[in-house]
XYZ file of C-alpha atoms in Angstrom:
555
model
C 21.468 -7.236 23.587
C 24.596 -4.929 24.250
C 26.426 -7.994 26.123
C 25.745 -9.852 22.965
C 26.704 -7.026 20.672
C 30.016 -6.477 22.380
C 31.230 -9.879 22.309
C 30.347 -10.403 18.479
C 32.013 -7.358 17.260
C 33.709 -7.856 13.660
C 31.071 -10.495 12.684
C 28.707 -9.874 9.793
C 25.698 -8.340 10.698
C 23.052 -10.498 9.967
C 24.919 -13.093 12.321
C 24.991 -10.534 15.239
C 21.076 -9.586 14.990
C 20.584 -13.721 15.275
C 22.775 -14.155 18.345
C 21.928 -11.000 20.210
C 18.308 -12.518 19.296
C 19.345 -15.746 20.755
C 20.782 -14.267 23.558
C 17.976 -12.331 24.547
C 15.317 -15.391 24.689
C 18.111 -17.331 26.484
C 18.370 -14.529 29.255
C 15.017 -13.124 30.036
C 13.405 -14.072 32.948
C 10.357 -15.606 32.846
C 6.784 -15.375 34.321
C 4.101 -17.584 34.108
C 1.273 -15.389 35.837
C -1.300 -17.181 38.235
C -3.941 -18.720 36.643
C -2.516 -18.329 32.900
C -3.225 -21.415 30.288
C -1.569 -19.426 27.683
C 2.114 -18.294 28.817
C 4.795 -15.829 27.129
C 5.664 -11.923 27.470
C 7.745 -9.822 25.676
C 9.744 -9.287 28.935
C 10.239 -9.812 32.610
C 6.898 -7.789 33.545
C 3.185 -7.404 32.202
C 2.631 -4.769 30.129
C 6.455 -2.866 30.397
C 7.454 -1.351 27.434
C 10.706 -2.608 27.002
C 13.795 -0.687 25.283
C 15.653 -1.730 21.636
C 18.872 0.465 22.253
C 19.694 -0.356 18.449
C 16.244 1.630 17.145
C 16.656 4.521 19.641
C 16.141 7.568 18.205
C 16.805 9.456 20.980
C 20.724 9.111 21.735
C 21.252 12.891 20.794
C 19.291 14.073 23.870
C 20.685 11.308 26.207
C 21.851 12.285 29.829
C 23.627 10.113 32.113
C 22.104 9.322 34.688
C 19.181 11.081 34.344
C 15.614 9.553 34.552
C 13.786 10.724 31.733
C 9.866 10.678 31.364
C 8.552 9.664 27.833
C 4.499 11.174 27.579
C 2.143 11.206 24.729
C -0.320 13.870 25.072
C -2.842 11.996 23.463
C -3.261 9.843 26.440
C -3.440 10.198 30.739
C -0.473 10.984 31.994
C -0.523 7.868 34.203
C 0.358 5.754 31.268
C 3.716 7.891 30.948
C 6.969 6.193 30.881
C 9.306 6.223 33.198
C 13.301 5.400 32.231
C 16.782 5.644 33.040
C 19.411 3.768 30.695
C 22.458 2.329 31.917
C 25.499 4.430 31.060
C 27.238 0.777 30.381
C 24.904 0.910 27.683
C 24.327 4.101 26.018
C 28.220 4.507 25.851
C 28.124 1.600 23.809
C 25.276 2.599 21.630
C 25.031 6.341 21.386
C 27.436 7.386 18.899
C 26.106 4.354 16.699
C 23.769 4.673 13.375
C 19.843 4.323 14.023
C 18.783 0.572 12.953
C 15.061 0.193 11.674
C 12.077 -2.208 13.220
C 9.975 -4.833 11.303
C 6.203 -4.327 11.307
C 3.070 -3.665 9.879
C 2.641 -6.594 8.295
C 0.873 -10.311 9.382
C 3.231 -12.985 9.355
C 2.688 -16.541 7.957
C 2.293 -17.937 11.500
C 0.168 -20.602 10.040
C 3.486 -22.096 9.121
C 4.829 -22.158 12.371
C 1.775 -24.376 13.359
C 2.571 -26.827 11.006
C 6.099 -27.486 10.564
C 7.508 -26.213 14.067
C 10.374 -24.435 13.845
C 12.251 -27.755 13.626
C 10.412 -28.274 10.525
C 11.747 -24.579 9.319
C 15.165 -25.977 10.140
C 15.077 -28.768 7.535
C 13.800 -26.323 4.752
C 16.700 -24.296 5.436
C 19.254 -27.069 5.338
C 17.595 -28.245 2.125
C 18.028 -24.701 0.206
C 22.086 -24.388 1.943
C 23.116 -27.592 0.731
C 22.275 -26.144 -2.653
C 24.583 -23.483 -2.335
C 28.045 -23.119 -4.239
C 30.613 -21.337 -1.636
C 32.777 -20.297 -4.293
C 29.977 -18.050 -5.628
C 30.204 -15.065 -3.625
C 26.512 -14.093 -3.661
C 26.048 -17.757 -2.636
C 28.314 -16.766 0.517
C 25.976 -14.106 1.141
C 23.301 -16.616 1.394
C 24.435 -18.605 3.897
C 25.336 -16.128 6.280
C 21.451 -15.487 5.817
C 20.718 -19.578 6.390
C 23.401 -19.739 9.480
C 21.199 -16.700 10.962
C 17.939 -18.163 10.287
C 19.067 -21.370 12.052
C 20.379 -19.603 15.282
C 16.926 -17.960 15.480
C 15.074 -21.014 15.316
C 17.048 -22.875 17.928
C 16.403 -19.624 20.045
C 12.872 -20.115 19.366
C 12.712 -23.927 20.219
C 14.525 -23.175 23.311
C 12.603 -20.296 24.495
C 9.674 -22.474 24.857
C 11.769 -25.398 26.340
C 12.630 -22.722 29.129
C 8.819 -22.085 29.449
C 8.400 -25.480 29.756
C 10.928 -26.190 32.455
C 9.182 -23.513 34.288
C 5.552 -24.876 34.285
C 7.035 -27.893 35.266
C 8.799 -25.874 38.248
C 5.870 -24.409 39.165
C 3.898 -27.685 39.512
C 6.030 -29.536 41.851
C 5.329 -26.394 43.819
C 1.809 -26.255 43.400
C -0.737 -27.274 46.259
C -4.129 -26.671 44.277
C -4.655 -29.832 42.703
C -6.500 -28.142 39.402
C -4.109 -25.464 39.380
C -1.106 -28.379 39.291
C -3.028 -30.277 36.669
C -2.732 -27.172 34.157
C 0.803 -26.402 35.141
C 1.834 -29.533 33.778
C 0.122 -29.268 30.410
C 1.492 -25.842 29.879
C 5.003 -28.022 30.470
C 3.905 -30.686 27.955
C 2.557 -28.209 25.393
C 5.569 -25.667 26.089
C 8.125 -28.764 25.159
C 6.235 -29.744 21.923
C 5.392 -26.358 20.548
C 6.624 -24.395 18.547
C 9.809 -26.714 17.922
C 7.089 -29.147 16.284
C 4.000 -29.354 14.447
C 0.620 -28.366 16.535
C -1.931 -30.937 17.025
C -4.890 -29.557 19.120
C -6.286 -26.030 19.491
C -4.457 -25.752 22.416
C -0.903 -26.208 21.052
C -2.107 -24.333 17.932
C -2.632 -21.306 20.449
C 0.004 -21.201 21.874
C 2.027 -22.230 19.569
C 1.228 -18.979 17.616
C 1.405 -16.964 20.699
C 5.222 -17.945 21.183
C 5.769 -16.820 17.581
C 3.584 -13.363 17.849
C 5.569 -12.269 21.174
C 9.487 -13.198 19.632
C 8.393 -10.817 16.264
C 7.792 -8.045 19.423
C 11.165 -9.054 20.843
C 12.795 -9.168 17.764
C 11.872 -5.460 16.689
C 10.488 -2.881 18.745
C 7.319 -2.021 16.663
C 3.479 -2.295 16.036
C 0.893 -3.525 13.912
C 1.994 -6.854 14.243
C -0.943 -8.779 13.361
C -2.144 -11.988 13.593
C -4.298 -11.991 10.376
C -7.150 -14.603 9.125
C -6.760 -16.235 13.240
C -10.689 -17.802 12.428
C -9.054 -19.635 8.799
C -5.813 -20.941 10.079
C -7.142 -22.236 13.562
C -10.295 -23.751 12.623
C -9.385 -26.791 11.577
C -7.617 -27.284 15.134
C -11.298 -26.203 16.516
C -12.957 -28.498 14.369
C -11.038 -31.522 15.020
C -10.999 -31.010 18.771
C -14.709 -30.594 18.948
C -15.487 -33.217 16.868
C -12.971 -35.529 18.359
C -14.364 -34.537 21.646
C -11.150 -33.935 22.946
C -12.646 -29.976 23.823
C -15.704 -28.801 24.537
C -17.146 -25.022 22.888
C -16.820 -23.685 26.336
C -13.246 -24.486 26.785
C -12.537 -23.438 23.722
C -14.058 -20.113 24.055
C -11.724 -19.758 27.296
C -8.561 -20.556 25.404
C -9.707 -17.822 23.466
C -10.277 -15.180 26.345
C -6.774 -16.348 27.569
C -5.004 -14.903 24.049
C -6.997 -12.191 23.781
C -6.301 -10.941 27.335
C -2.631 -11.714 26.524
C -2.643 -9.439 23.649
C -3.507 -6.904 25.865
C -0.609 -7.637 27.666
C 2.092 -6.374 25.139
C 3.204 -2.921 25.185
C 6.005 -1.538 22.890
C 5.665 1.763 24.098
C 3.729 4.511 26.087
C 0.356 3.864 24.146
C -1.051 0.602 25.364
C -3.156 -0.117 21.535
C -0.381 -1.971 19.497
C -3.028 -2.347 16.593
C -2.605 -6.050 16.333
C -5.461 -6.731 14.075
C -7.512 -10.002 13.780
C -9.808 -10.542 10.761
C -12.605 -12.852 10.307
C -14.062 -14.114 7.654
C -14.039 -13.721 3.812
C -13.107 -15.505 0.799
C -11.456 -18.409 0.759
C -9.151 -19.162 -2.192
C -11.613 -20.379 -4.667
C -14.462 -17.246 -3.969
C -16.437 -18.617 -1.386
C -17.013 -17.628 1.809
C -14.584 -18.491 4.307
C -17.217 -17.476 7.762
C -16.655 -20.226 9.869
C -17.856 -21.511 13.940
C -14.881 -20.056 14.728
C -15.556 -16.457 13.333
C -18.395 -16.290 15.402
C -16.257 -17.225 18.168
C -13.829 -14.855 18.283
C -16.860 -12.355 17.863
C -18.517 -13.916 21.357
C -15.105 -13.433 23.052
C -14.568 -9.930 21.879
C -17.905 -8.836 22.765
C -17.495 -10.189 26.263
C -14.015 -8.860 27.309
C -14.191 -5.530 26.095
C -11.168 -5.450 25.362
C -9.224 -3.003 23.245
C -6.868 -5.784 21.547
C -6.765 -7.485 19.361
C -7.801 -5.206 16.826
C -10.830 -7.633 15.533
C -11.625 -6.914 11.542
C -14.239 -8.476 9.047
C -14.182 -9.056 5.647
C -17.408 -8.400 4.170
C -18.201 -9.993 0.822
C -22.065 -10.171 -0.781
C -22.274 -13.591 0.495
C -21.390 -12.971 4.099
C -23.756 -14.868 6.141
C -26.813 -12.071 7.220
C -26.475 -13.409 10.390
C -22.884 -12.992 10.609
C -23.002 -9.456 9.727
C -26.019 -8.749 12.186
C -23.409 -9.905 14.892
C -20.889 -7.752 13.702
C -23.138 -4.963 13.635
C -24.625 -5.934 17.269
C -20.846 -5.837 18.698
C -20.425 -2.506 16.780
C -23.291 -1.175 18.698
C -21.646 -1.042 21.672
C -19.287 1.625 20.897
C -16.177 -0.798 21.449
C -15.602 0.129 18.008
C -15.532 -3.288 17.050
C -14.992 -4.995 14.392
C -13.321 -2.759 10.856
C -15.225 -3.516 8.467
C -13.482 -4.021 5.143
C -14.810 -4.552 1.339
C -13.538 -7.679 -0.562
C -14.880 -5.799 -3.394
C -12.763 -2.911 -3.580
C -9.875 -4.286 -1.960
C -9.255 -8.042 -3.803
C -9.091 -5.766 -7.527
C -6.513 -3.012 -5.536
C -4.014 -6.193 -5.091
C -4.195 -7.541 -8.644
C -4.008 -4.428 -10.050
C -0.365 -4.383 -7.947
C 0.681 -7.636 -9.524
C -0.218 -10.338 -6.670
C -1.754 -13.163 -7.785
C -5.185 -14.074 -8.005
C -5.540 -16.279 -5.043
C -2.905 -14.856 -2.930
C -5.202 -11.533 -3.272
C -8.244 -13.417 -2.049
C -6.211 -14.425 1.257
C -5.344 -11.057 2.109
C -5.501 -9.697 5.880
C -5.137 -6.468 7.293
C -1.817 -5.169 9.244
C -2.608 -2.449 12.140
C -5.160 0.328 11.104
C -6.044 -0.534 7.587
C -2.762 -1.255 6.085
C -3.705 -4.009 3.269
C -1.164 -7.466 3.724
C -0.908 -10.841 2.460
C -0.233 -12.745 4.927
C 2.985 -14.608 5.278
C 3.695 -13.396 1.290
C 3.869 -9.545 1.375
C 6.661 -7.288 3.323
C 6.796 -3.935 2.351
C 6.984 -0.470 4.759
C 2.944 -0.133 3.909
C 3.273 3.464 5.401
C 6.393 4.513 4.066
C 5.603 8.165 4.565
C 3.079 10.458 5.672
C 2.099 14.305 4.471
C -0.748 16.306 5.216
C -2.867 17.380 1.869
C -3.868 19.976 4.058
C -0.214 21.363 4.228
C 0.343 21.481 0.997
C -2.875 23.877 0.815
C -0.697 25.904 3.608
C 1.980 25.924 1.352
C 0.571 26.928 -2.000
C -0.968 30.427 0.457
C 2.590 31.363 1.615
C 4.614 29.860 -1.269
C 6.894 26.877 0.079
C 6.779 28.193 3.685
C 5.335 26.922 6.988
C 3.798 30.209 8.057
C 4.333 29.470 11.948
C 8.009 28.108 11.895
C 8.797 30.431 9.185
C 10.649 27.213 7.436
C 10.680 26.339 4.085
C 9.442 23.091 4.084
C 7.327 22.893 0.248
C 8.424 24.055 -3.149
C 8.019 27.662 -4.330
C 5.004 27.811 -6.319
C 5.055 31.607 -6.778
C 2.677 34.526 -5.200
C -0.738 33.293 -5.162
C -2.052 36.660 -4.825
C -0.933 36.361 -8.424
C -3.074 33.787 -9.367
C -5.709 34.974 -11.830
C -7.716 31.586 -11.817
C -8.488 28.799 -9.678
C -6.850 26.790 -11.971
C -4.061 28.407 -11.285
C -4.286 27.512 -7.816
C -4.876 23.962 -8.263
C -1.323 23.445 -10.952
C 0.577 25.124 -7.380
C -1.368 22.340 -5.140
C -0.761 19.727 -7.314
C 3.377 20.887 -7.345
C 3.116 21.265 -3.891
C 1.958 17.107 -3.680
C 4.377 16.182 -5.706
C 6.761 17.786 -4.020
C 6.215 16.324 -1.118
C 5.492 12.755 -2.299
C 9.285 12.572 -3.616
C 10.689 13.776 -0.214
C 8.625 10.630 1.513
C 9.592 8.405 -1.137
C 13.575 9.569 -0.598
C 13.115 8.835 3.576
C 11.784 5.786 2.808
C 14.231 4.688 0.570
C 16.822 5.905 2.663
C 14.937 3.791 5.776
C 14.765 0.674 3.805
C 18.934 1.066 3.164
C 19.560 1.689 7.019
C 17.122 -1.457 8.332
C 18.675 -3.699 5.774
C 22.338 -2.761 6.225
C 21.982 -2.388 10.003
C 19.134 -4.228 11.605
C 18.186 -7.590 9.367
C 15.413 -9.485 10.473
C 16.223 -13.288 10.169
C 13.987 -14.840 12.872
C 10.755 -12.396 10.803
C 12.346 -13.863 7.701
C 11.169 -17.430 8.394
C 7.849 -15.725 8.713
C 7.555 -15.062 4.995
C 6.940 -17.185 1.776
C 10.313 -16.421 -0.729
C 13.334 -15.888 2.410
C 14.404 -19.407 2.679
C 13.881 -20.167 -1.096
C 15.655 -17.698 -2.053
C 18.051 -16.984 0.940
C 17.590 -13.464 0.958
C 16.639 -11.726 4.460
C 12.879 -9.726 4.014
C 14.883 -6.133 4.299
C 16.522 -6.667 1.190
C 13.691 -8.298 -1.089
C 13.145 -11.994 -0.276
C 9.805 -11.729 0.579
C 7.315 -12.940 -2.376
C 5.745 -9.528 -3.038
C 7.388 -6.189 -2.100
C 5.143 -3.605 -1.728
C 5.712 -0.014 -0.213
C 2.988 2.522 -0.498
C 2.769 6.049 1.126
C 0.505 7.584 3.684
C -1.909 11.132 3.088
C -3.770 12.822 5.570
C -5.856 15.849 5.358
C -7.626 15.039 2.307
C -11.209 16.167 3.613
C -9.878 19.504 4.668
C -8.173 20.050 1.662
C -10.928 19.354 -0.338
C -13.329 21.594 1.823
C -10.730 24.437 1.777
C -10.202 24.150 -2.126
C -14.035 24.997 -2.126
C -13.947 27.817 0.055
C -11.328 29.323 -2.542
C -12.452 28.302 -5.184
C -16.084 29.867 -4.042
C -15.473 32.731 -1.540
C -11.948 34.043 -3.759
C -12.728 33.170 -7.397
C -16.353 33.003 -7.854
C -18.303 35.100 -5.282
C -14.791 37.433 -4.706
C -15.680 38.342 -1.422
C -12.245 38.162 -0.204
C -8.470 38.491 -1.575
C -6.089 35.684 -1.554
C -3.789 38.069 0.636
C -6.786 38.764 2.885
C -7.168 35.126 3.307
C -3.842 34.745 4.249
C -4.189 37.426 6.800
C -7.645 36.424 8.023
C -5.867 32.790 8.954
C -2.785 34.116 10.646
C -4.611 36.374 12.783
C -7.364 33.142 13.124
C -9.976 35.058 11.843
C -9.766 38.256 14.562
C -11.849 41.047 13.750
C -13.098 38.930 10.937
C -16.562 36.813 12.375
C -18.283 37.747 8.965
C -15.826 36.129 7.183
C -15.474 33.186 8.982
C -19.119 32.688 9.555
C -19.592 33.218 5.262
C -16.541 29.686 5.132
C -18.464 27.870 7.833
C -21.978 28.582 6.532
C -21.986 29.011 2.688
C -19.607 26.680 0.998
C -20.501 23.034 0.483
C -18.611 20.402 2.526
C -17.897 17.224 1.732
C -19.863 14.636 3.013
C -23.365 16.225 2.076
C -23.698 14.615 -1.505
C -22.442 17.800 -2.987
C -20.591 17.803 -6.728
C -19.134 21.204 -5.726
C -16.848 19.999 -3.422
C -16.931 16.118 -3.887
C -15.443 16.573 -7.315
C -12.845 18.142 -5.710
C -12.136 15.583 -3.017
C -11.609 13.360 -5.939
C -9.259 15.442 -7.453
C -7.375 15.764 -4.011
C -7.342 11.603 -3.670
C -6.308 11.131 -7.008
């Protein structure tokens, strides 16, 4: 990356993201680990978390030479991270403006498995031989084609290199079944994904090629494979009914990916949130449960495995005896599969201006974070605030009562409040307030990643880039949507009723004896504490008290 940066200096930037791109596949070392049918990593070791010196956001607190430990509390502190950079490289990258990552979306890898990246190549010289050169925004353009067809030769000869090495290891090999697959890892590694896929096994890996250069490409998560069961089943069926596979060996190609998504690690948390889903609509309403869904259910169920992150649709005709599996597999506390409501979720889309049929293919990126596969780019959690803390803020007007900052708006005194009503205007100021400052990072986000980090080789990914030769971080996916993040909206709602109650109604306490009761956490002050645990309602008991309120707080 910094070799490649260094040596393209003064070139336009989408250019230099393609060849440091290209130069990266073209350099890593590879390993094809014993007893792997499906081969790629996202670098030279399982499971390292490798480092993206353009997205650092660390440079301030750099130290040369200095090994520095990266920890999440969350986790053991044997999965903690262990670094040094190169001074070589943080003096070339340290003084230099943060980049941004693609993610949280599911590309269109389903395109991948049918043209081949060679395929990709011809759309692209079809839409640049289109262009007019003396039309400056046409210029712009094909900077954005030339790009998009360095990253697809680095794709094509990624695999190539992965095929060479099979084919190494095979000449090598003594164990004659062993041999056997090393060569069809060389023959499938040399067709795909430079050209269309033809069996399940190609298909697979095909897509797995794809799925690990997104990770190499940007440093992020929730890079998810989407509606897997739709867009490989009819490389299942055909196989199966051409006899060329048998369930069994299927169900082991399967095993093989999913173990390999446990393989990638971006950073010191080992869940990526690379979510699968199964079944569903298909584009004309009906349901979409296939062999194949119950499949990928078998395999989950059996590894135990905490990626991928396996989803369902559920629809009123899902199969009862698909849905008995799913809830089977989610009695084993894997946690295994989301379940998600085609209901609620198909009406959410239209209601955001994608199309009818486009809605009824939608997946799920990471947690819950609603995509369209191949057709939607958008930061899907643009921002995050805590309803909670805006609660906080309303009580001590705009400040953060332990850092003493002011991090809300002024509201005024609320021991001035002479209604709850009152307190409810400052709350909802206090959201607002803090809903423009997310939306002003993210805009400000989406104006660094496109001007410093654009995403070509994701580009390809997406349904509207090569038509309209316009790179995703500046708007040529089809649909661009960006929504925001809240948290805390249970224990807002359950605090608003203790205020509401316990200040305004029963006026047991003051708002300024609140205030103290909470900084002191309730010290020398049991009987209150006891009267918020015990006597207001809580959501979650079928309670209009507080569940109008939750509504309120959501809306």
């Amino acid at each position: 990356m910094t070799d490649s940066y260094k040596e393209t200096e003064g070139e336009p930037t989408i250019i230099r993201r393609a060849k440091a791109f290209h130069r990266i596949l073209e350099g890593m070392p590879l390993v094809i680990d014993e007893g792997e049918l499906i081969v790629g990593n996202i670098g030279s070791k399982l499971r390292v978390a490798y480092f993206a010196p353009e997205t650092y956001n660390a440079w301030r607190d750099y130290r040369p030479g200095v090994e520095e430990v990266k920890a999440d509390s969350r986790f053991s502190r044997s999965l903690a991270i262990k670094y040094r950079i190169p001074e070589v490289i943080a003096e070339y990258w340290k003084d230099k403006p943060m980049g941004g990552t693609a993610g949280h979306f599911v590309p269109g890898y389903e395109k991948v498995l049918k043209k081949g990246f060679r395929g990709i190549m011809k759309d692209i010289e079809y839409y640049k031989q289109r262009l007019n050169l003396a039309n400056a925004e046409d210029r712009k353009k094909n900077l954005f084609y030339e790009a998009a067809e360095i990253t697809c030769k680095a794709a094509t000869r990624f695999a190539e290199r992965y095929s060479a090495k099979a084919f190494e290891l095979a000449e090598k090999e003594t164990d004659p079944v062993r041999k056997e697959e090393l060569k069809e890892i060389g023959r499938i590694c040399k067709k795909v994904p430079a050209d269309p896929a033809e069996t399940l096994y190609e298909a697979l890996q095909s897509f797995w090629f794809t799925h690990i250069m997104i990770h190499i490409d940007s440093k992020e998560r929730s890079i998810s494979p989407g509606r897997f069961d739709q867009y490989m089943y009819p490389y299942f069926e055909k196989d199966l009914k051409e006899g060329r596979l048998t369930k069994e060996q299927a169900e082991e190609l399967l095993e093989c990916i999913w173990i390999k998504f446990n393989e990638v690690r971006i950073d010191v948390g080992i869940i990526n949130f690379e979510n699968l889903m199964l079944s569903g609509q298909d584009k004309d309403g009906s349901d979409a449960t296939n062999e194949l869904s119950y499949l990928c259910l078998d395999v989950t169920a059996k590894l135990m495995m905490v990626q991928p992150s396996v989803s369902v649709r559920w629809h009123p005709n899902t199969p009862p005896a698909f849905l008995e599996k799913c809830c089977e597999l989610i009695k084993t506390g894997l946690g295994l599969p989301a379940m998600f409501n085609d209901l609620a979720i198909i009406p959410s889309l239209l209601n955001s201006g994608v199309a009818l049929p486009d809605a009824k293919d939608y997946a799920i990126a990471g947690c819950e974070e609603i995509a369209i596969q191949g057709k939607l780019y958008g930061v899907l959690r643009a921002g995050l605030f805590s309803q909670a803390r805006c609660l906080l803020y309303v009580l001590f007007n705009g400040v953060d009562p332990i850092s003493k900052r002011k991090e809300g708006v002024e509201t005024g005194d609320p021991e001035r409040f002479t209604s709850f009503e009152d307190f409810m205007k400052a709350y909802r100021e206090q959201v607002k307030y803090a809903t423009k400052a997310c939306m002003r990072e993210s805009r400000a986000r989406d104006e660094r990643n496109a001007k410093i980090t654009p995403h070509p080789f994701d580009s390809l990914l997406f349904d509207g880039c090569i038509e309209s030769g316009i790179d995703l971080t500046i708007g040529g996916v089809k649909y661009n949507i960006t929504s925001m993040s809240e948290a805390g909206s249970i224990t807002a709602a359950n605090s608003l009723a203790a205020i509401r109650k316990a200040v305004f109604e029963d006026k047991i306490v003051t708002i300024g004896e609140l205030k103290e009761a909470l900084l002191s956490n309730f010290k020398n002050n049991e009987a209150l504490r006891q009267y918020l645990l015990r006597k207001v309602p809580k959501f979650g008991n079928d309670d209009d008290y507080v569940d109008e309120l939750a509504a309120r707080v959501v809306e």
